Structure formats: structure tokens, C-alpha cells
mmCIF file of C-alpha atoms and ligand atoms in Angstrom:
data_model
loop_
_atom_site.group_PDB
_atom_site.id
_atom_site.type_symbol
_atom_site.label_atom_id
_atom_site.label_comp_id
_atom_site.label_asym_id
_atom_site.label_seq_id
_atom_site.Cartn_x
_atom_site.Cartn_y
_atom_site.Cartn_z
ATOM 1 C CA UNK A 8 165.721 132.129 122.713
ATOM 2 C CA UNK A 9 164.249 134.584 125.191
ATOM 3 C CA UNK A 10 163.697 133.668 128.880
ATOM 4 C CA UNK A 11 161.140 135.795 130.940
ATOM 5 C CA UNK A 12 161.206 134.911 134.598
ATOM 6 C CA UNK A 13 158.336 136.575 136.554
ATOM 7 C CA UNK A 14 157.763 136.542 140.287
ATOM 8 C CA UNK A 15 154.358 134.729 140.113
ATOM 9 C CA UNK A 16 151.576 133.601 137.985
ATOM 10 C CA UNK A 17 149.829 136.976 137.845
ATOM 11 C CA UNK A 18 152.846 138.909 136.663
ATOM 12 C CA UNK A 19 153.595 135.842 134.217
ATOM 13 C CA UNK A 20 150.137 136.112 132.740
ATOM 14 C CA UNK A 21 150.303 139.838 132.537
ATOM 15 C CA UNK A 22 153.677 139.798 130.611
ATOM 16 C CA UNK A 23 152.456 137.074 128.140
ATOM 17 C CA UNK A 24 149.168 138.821 127.586
ATOM 18 C CA UNK A 25 150.913 142.050 126.559
ATOM 19 C CA UNK A 26 153.321 140.082 124.414
ATOM 20 C CA UNK A 27 150.332 138.343 122.778
ATOM 21 C CA UNK A 28 148.705 141.755 121.852
ATOM 22 C CA UNK A 29 151.863 142.635 119.865
ATOM 23 C CA UNK A 30 152.155 139.380 118.150
ATOM 24 C CA UNK A 31 148.579 139.540 117.089
ATOM 25 C CA UNK A 32 148.960 143.069 116.063
ATOM 26 C CA UNK A 33 152.084 142.254 113.976
ATOM 27 C CA UNK A 34 150.342 139.356 112.356
ATOM 28 C CA UNK A 35 147.258 141.394 111.436
ATOM 29 C CA UNK A 36 149.458 144.078 109.971
ATOM 30 C CA UNK A 37 151.286 141.447 107.828
ATOM 31 C CA UNK A 38 148.393 139.159 106.798
ATOM 32 C CA UNK A 39 145.243 140.691 107.983
ATOM 33 C CA UNK A 40 144.740 138.016 110.539
ATOM 34 C CA UNK A 41 146.556 136.059 113.231
ATOM 35 C CA UNK A 42 146.910 132.263 113.648
ATOM 36 C CA UNK A 43 147.639 131.125 117.061
ATOM 37 C CA UNK A 44 147.811 127.651 118.621
ATOM 38 C CA UNK A 45 146.610 126.998 122.250
ATOM 39 C CA UNK A 46 147.807 124.317 124.691
ATOM 40 C CA UNK A 47 146.004 122.216 127.190
ATOM 41 C CA UNK A 48 146.958 121.948 130.748
ATOM 42 C CA UNK A 49 146.482 123.940 133.974
ATOM 43 C CA UNK A 50 149.205 126.384 133.277
ATOM 44 C CA UNK A 51 148.090 127.563 130.097
ATOM 45 C CA UNK A 52 144.431 127.577 131.249
ATOM 46 C CA UNK A 53 145.564 130.311 133.866
ATOM 47 C CA UNK A 54 146.734 132.516 130.963
ATOM 48 C CA UNK A 55 143.524 132.021 129.094
ATOM 49 C CA UNK A 56 141.496 132.968 132.332
ATOM 50 C CA UNK A 57 143.628 136.078 132.475
ATOM 51 C CA UNK A 58 143.047 137.031 128.810
ATOM 52 C CA UNK A 59 139.229 136.449 129.328
ATOM 53 C CA UNK A 60 139.107 138.826 132.329
ATOM 54 C CA UNK A 61 141.776 141.470 131.896
ATOM 55 C CA UNK A 62 141.853 144.884 130.264
ATOM 56 C CA UNK A 63 144.636 143.797 128.139
ATOM 57 C CA UNK A 64 142.754 140.716 126.707
ATOM 58 C CA UNK A 65 139.786 143.071 125.885
ATOM 59 C CA UNK A 66 142.115 145.162 123.531
ATOM 60 C CA UNK A 67 142.627 142.147 121.392
ATOM 61 C CA UNK A 68 140.894 142.143 117.919
ATOM 62 C CA UNK A 69 139.664 138.545 118.470
ATOM 63 C CA UNK A 70 137.605 138.765 115.399
ATOM 64 C CA UNK A 71 140.834 138.674 113.337
ATOM 65 C CA UNK A 72 142.222 135.706 115.258
ATOM 66 C CA UNK A 73 142.213 132.101 114.175
ATOM 67 C CA UNK A 74 142.462 129.655 117.106
ATOM 68 C CA UNK A 75 144.048 126.102 116.812
ATOM 69 C CA UNK A 76 145.170 123.577 119.255
ATOM 70 C CA UNK A 77 148.639 122.001 119.645
ATOM 71 C CA UNK A 78 147.103 118.727 120.834
ATOM 72 C CA UNK A 79 143.850 117.043 121.909
ATOM 73 C CA UNK A 80 142.816 114.030 124.002
ATOM 74 C CA UNK A 81 140.761 111.338 122.041
ATOM 75 C CA UNK A 82 137.597 112.391 123.769
ATOM 76 C CA UNK A 83 134.250 114.238 122.695
ATOM 77 C CA UNK A 84 134.377 118.066 122.756
ATOM 78 C CA UNK A 85 132.187 118.268 125.986
ATOM 79 C CA UNK A 86 134.586 115.927 127.823
ATOM 80 C CA UNK A 87 136.088 117.515 130.894
ATOM 81 C CA UNK A 88 139.475 116.244 129.635
ATOM 82 C CA UNK A 89 139.110 117.959 126.217
ATOM 83 C CA UNK A 90 141.519 120.713 125.635
ATOM 84 C CA UNK A 91 139.127 122.595 123.414
ATOM 85 C CA UNK A 92 136.433 122.354 126.225
ATOM 86 C CA UNK A 93 139.017 123.767 128.756
ATOM 87 C CA UNK A 94 139.906 126.582 126.304
ATOM 88 C CA UNK A 95 136.325 127.277 125.568
ATOM 89 C CA UNK A 96 135.313 127.534 129.312
ATOM 90 C CA UNK A 97 138.326 129.587 130.263
ATOM 91 C CA UNK A 98 138.656 131.946 127.135
ATOM 92 C CA UNK A 99 136.839 131.347 123.883
ATOM 93 C CA UNK A 100 133.282 131.714 125.114
ATOM 94 C CA UNK A 101 134.135 135.062 126.939
ATOM 95 C CA UNK A 102 135.681 136.630 123.794
ATOM 96 C CA UNK A 103 134.448 137.916 120.284
ATOM 97 C CA UNK A 104 136.199 135.230 118.429
ATOM 98 C CA UNK A 105 134.387 134.046 115.192
ATOM 99 C CA UNK A 106 133.245 130.593 115.712
ATOM 100 C CA UNK A 107 134.224 129.644 112.306
ATOM 101 C CA UNK A 108 137.828 130.741 113.307
ATOM 102 C CA UNK A 109 137.971 128.047 116.139
ATOM 103 C CA UNK A 110 139.772 125.106 114.545
ATOM 104 C CA UNK A 111 139.459 122.255 117.109
ATOM 105 C CA UNK A 112 140.857 118.749 116.708
ATOM 106 C CA UNK A 113 137.904 116.352 116.362
ATOM 107 C CA UNK A 114 138.858 114.210 119.379
ATOM 108 C CA UNK A 115 135.386 112.358 119.126
ATOM 109 C CA UNK A 116 136.666 110.647 115.907
ATOM 110 C CA UNK A 117 139.157 107.770 116.029
ATOM 111 C CA UNK A 118 142.689 109.170 116.767
ATOM 112 C CA UNK A 119 143.806 108.432 113.135
ATOM 113 C CA UNK A 120 140.780 110.025 111.516
ATOM 114 C CA UNK A 121 141.057 112.962 113.785
ATOM 115 C CA UNK A 122 144.733 113.428 112.851
ATOM 116 C CA UNK A 123 144.216 113.105 109.122
ATOM 117 C CA UNK A 124 141.383 115.690 109.458
ATOM 118 C CA UNK A 125 143.547 118.168 111.375
ATOM 119 C CA UNK A 126 146.529 117.507 108.966
ATOM 120 C CA UNK A 127 144.218 118.787 106.233
ATOM 121 C CA UNK A 128 142.930 121.638 108.246
ATOM 122 C CA UNK A 129 146.291 122.848 109.014
ATOM 123 C CA UNK A 130 147.293 122.602 105.238
ATOM 124 C CA UNK A 131 144.305 124.544 104.208
ATOM 125 C CA UNK A 132 143.698 127.056 106.936
ATOM 126 C CA UNK A 133 147.171 128.226 108.241
ATOM 127 C CA UNK A 134 149.044 130.342 105.874
ATOM 128 C CA UNK A 135 152.142 128.421 104.759
ATOM 129 C CA UNK A 136 155.638 129.867 104.412
ATOM 130 C CA UNK A 137 157.884 129.489 101.394
ATOM 131 C CA UNK A 138 158.876 125.965 102.526
ATOM 132 C CA UNK A 139 155.184 125.067 102.234
ATOM 133 C CA UNK A 140 154.871 124.445 105.971
ATOM 134 C CA UNK A 141 151.932 125.984 108.052
ATOM 135 C CA UNK A 142 153.314 129.187 109.397
ATOM 136 C CA UNK A 143 151.680 129.892 112.689
ATOM 137 C CA UNK A 144 152.043 133.323 114.207
ATOM 138 C CA UNK A 145 152.303 131.809 117.626
ATOM 139 C CA UNK A 146 152.280 128.370 119.280
ATOM 140 C CA UNK A 147 151.700 128.325 122.909
ATOM 141 C CA UNK A 148 152.979 125.071 124.778
ATOM 142 C CA UNK A 149 153.002 123.873 128.238
ATOM 143 C CA UNK A 150 155.861 121.652 129.742
ATOM 144 C CA UNK A 151 155.225 118.336 131.389
ATOM 145 C CA UNK A 152 157.524 117.106 134.183
ATOM 146 C CA UNK A 153 158.803 114.537 131.888
ATOM 147 C CA UNK A 154 159.792 117.208 129.208
ATOM 148 C CA UNK A 155 156.845 116.593 126.889
ATOM 149 C CA UNK A 156 155.233 119.559 125.020
ATOM 150 C CA UNK A 157 151.788 119.210 123.260
ATOM 151 C CA UNK A 158 151.513 115.452 123.109
ATOM 152 C CA UNK A 159 155.096 114.919 122.037
ATOM 153 C CA UNK A 160 155.926 112.483 124.951
ATOM 154 C CA UNK A 161 159.278 110.794 125.482
ATOM 155 C CA UNK A 162 159.741 107.520 123.664
ATOM 156 C CA UNK A 163 156.932 107.904 121.243
ATOM 157 C CA UNK A 164 157.186 107.399 117.588
ATOM 158 C CA UNK A 165 155.581 110.925 116.841
ATOM 159 C CA UNK A 166 158.951 112.463 117.773
ATOM 160 C CA UNK A 167 160.231 111.324 114.552
ATOM 161 C CA UNK A 168 157.364 112.226 112.413
ATOM 162 C CA UNK A 169 158.738 114.814 109.878
ATOM 163 C CA UNK A 170 156.018 114.384 107.365
ATOM 164 C CA UNK A 171 152.721 115.003 108.888
ATOM 165 C CA UNK A 172 151.550 118.251 110.475
ATOM 166 C CA UNK A 173 149.415 116.454 112.952
ATOM 167 C CA UNK A 174 149.454 112.798 114.031
ATOM 168 C CA UNK A 175 147.865 110.360 116.205
ATOM 169 C CA UNK A 176 149.995 108.903 119.118
ATOM 170 C CA UNK A 177 149.616 106.066 121.627
ATOM 171 C CA UNK A 178 151.013 107.364 124.990
ATOM 172 C CA UNK A 179 151.844 104.029 126.875
ATOM 173 C CA UNK A 180 152.331 105.738 130.068
ATOM 174 C CA UNK A 181 148.837 107.368 130.007
ATOM 175 C CA UNK A 182 147.369 104.153 128.192
ATOM 176 C CA UNK A 183 145.552 106.500 125.874
ATOM 177 C CA UNK A 184 145.655 107.865 122.339
ATOM 178 C CA UNK A 185 146.368 111.558 121.721
ATOM 179 C CA UNK A 186 146.280 113.723 118.689
ATOM 180 C CA UNK A 187 149.246 116.387 118.379
ATOM 181 C CA UNK A 188 150.906 118.753 115.887
ATOM 182 C CA UNK A 189 154.424 117.647 115.006
ATOM 183 C CA UNK A 190 157.776 119.410 115.204
ATOM 184 C CA UNK A 191 157.873 120.583 111.539
ATOM 185 C CA UNK A 192 154.744 122.763 112.473
ATOM 186 C CA UNK A 193 156.051 123.873 115.836
ATOM 187 C CA UNK A 194 159.500 124.697 114.462
ATOM 188 C CA UNK A 195 158.076 126.606 111.375
ATOM 189 C CA UNK A 196 156.082 129.084 113.721
ATOM 190 C CA UNK A 197 156.997 132.866 113.966
ATOM 191 C CA UNK A 198 156.834 132.538 117.767
ATOM 192 C CA UNK A 199 156.720 129.552 120.132
ATOM 193 C CA UNK A 200 155.996 129.960 123.866
ATOM 194 C CA UNK A 201 156.956 127.495 126.684
ATOM 195 C CA UNK A 202 154.467 128.776 129.445
ATOM 196 C CA UNK A 203 155.687 127.026 132.703
ATOM 197 C CA UNK A 204 154.997 127.600 136.514
ATOM 198 C CA UNK A 205 155.212 125.820 139.873
ATOM 199 C CA UNK A 206 157.771 123.994 141.962
ATOM 200 C CA UNK A 207 156.877 120.779 140.327
ATOM 201 C CA UNK A 208 158.434 121.983 137.098
ATOM 202 C CA UNK A 209 161.761 123.022 138.771
ATOM 203 C CA UNK A 210 163.439 119.792 138.111
ATOM 204 C CA UNK A 211 162.799 119.553 134.325
ATOM 205 C CA UNK A 212 163.523 123.122 133.898
ATOM 206 C CA UNK A 213 166.898 122.681 135.636
ATOM 207 C CA UNK A 214 167.625 119.708 133.516
ATOM 208 C CA UNK A 215 166.908 121.349 130.289
ATOM 209 C CA UNK A 216 168.682 124.686 130.973
ATOM 210 C CA UNK A 217 171.645 123.474 133.070
ATOM 211 C CA UNK A 218 172.194 119.994 131.496
ATOM 212 C CA UNK A 219 171.034 120.458 128.047
ATOM 213 C CA UNK A 220 171.368 117.242 125.947
ATOM 214 C CA UNK A 221 169.878 117.800 122.554
ATOM 215 C CA UNK A 222 166.888 115.474 121.978
ATOM 216 C CA UNK A 223 166.810 113.973 125.532
ATOM 217 C CA UNK A 224 163.489 115.670 126.187
ATOM 218 C CA UNK A 225 160.849 116.518 123.657
ATOM 219 C CA UNK A 226 161.012 120.132 124.989
ATOM 220 C CA UNK A 227 164.679 120.250 123.817
ATOM 221 C CA UNK A 228 163.845 119.684 120.176
ATOM 222 C CA UNK A 229 161.917 122.881 120.026
ATOM 223 C CA UNK A 230 164.077 125.079 117.655
ATOM 224 C CA UNK A 231 161.667 127.416 115.838
ATOM 225 C CA UNK A 232 162.799 129.447 112.779
ATOM 226 C CA UNK A 233 161.131 132.385 114.561
ATOM 227 C CA UNK A 234 161.431 133.280 118.262
ATOM 228 C CA UNK A 235 161.311 130.870 121.242
ATOM 229 C CA UNK A 236 160.300 132.381 124.495
ATOM 230 C CA UNK A 237 160.251 130.687 127.865
ATOM 231 C CA UNK A 238 157.733 132.257 130.309
ATOM 232 C CA UNK A 239 158.559 130.910 133.774
ATOM 233 C CA UNK A 240 157.480 131.938 137.358
ATOM 234 C CA UNK A 241 160.210 131.981 139.960
ATOM 235 C CA UNK A 242 159.134 128.737 141.411
ATOM 236 C CA UNK A 243 159.957 126.914 138.205
ATOM 237 C CA UNK A 244 163.026 128.923 137.446
ATOM 238 C CA UNK A 245 164.416 128.463 140.904
ATOM 239 C CA UNK A 246 167.456 126.535 139.659
ATOM 240 C CA UNK A 247 168.359 128.485 136.516
ATOM 241 C CA UNK A 248 170.017 131.792 136.006
ATOM 242 C CA UNK A 249 167.758 134.906 135.269
HETATM 243 C C1 6PG B 319 147.920 118.539 127.527
HETATM 244 C C2 6PG B 319 148.803 119.612 127.148
HETATM 245 C C3 6PG B 319 150.162 119.354 127.801
HETATM 246 C C4 6PG B 319 150.283 120.288 128.867
HETATM 247 C C5 6PG B 319 151.485 120.051 129.668
HETATM 248 C C6 6PG B 319 151.523 121.049 130.789
HETATM 249 O O1 6PG B 319 147.010 118.090 126.542
HETATM 250 O O2 6PG B 319 147.877 118.161 128.614
HETATM 251 O O3 6PG B 319 148.876 119.836 125.865
HETATM 252 O O4 6PG B 319 151.152 119.340 126.908
HETATM 253 O O5 6PG B 319 150.532 121.675 128.292
HETATM 254 O O6 6PG B 319 151.371 118.801 130.255
HETATM 255 O O7 6PG B 319 150.432 120.954 131.625
HETATM 256 P P1 6PG B 319 150.408 121.649 133.003
HETATM 257 O O8 6PG B 319 150.601 123.091 132.914
HETATM 258 O O9 6PG B 319 148.971 121.334 133.571
HETATM 259 O O10 6PG B 319 151.413 121.119 133.888
#
């Protein structure tokens, strides 16, 4: 596990953007293309906007990158709450990604239908490793104040799903269905990022780093076969060691 604590969001995005260029370059060297998963949320959105407007972002050979999503709300693709819509407005429509390489979760379907369709998409589009699981080059995750990642919320049955790659989940606290990738996919990735900023995340970051109890928070069950990197600004990392 790597921990990168940067002074502010601008520095955090610059560091992550540079690291992204290296992950994508390595993936293209190894398999001719890169397969990366985007997260929803306001913090990941800041990174996407940085990638769309920075010189570093412009160096990325987006035509060789496949884009997936870690989770999606059960809404149409033009809904303001849609993670694909957010990523498209902040990044995808500004870069030369091949539209056929954007693999969104079809939130306009029922949650179960969308999850089944995405399960198949992950099976057939993401290269698999020897264990047969989808082998993403990078999965970007945000962190909720309750320790959720993607739509793996505390006390939901998806946390124990070890058979599907993507599943529907009812989130009682939000009174809504979500579609999310599962731990088998996340923990089979070459790289997993937790991209976290702001004072409002200080407490959950403190609990995870200073009072680690395996399995207490969904984020604590992220244990990839590849490299886990936490990107934190100083506001979120205020109570933890550098
Ligand atoms: C979503 C995201 C979710 C998000 C975290 C962090 O669909 O909302 O997938 O997991 O990444 O809640 O979001 P913020 O960065 O906005 O706090």
C-alpha cells in the first residue's frame, strides 16, 4: 500500500495525472491498450477536469484506453446524478477516446438488468488474468464518509458477493438502487486508487488508518493483488502520519 499526501487538490491531481500516464503507458506496452475504471463523486470529478485541461492529460494516448465505471446510479445516462454523465461532461467529451471504448453501466435499465449486462461486459471486454477474473489496469475509487467505495456501502449484501463481477444493490440509507462492481474485480486489478480530499473525510481516514479493523468499513476490504495507492490532500490526511 502506498500513501501520497499532497498539500491541496491541484497538487493531488497533478501527482495522480502523472501516475496515470505511467500506468497507461505500462498497460499499452504489455497488452496494447489500457483498461481503467472511473469513479463517481466530486473528488474524482476534480481529477477528470484536470486531465481534460492539463498538458499531462493531453499526453495520454486516449485512443488506446478503454473506460469503465466502478458504479452507477439507477438513472438514465443524461441524468445529472449519472456517473457516466459526470465523467463525460468533465473528461470524456474533451479527449480523443474511441466512443466504442467507453463502457458505461446502463442505468436506464432495471438495476438487475443493468448489473447482468455489465457483468457480461466485464467478462468479455476486460482482459482476464490467469484466475479468470477481469484484470483492470487501474480502478479509481472515491471514499464516502461512511467508508463506502464505488457502491459498496456498509451493511449491504453486495459486500459478500464473491461470484459476480457487477451486481445490483439496494442502498437503504439512500432509498435507491445502485449498480456496482464487486470486490473480486477490485482486488484483481493491477492498480487501485483511493482518491480522497477534504476535511469532511478526515474522520473516516483517521478511523481506517489509525484504528484499522478488517472489514469494519468497505474501504478496508480493498486488498488488491496489484498496488493500492491512497491519494490524500492534507485536509483529509490531517490525523494520519505522512
Ligand atoms: C458515487 C461514487 C462514490 C464516490 C464517493 C466519494 O457513485 O457517488 O462512486 O463511491 O466516489 O462517495 O464521493 P465524493 O468524492 O463526492 O465525496
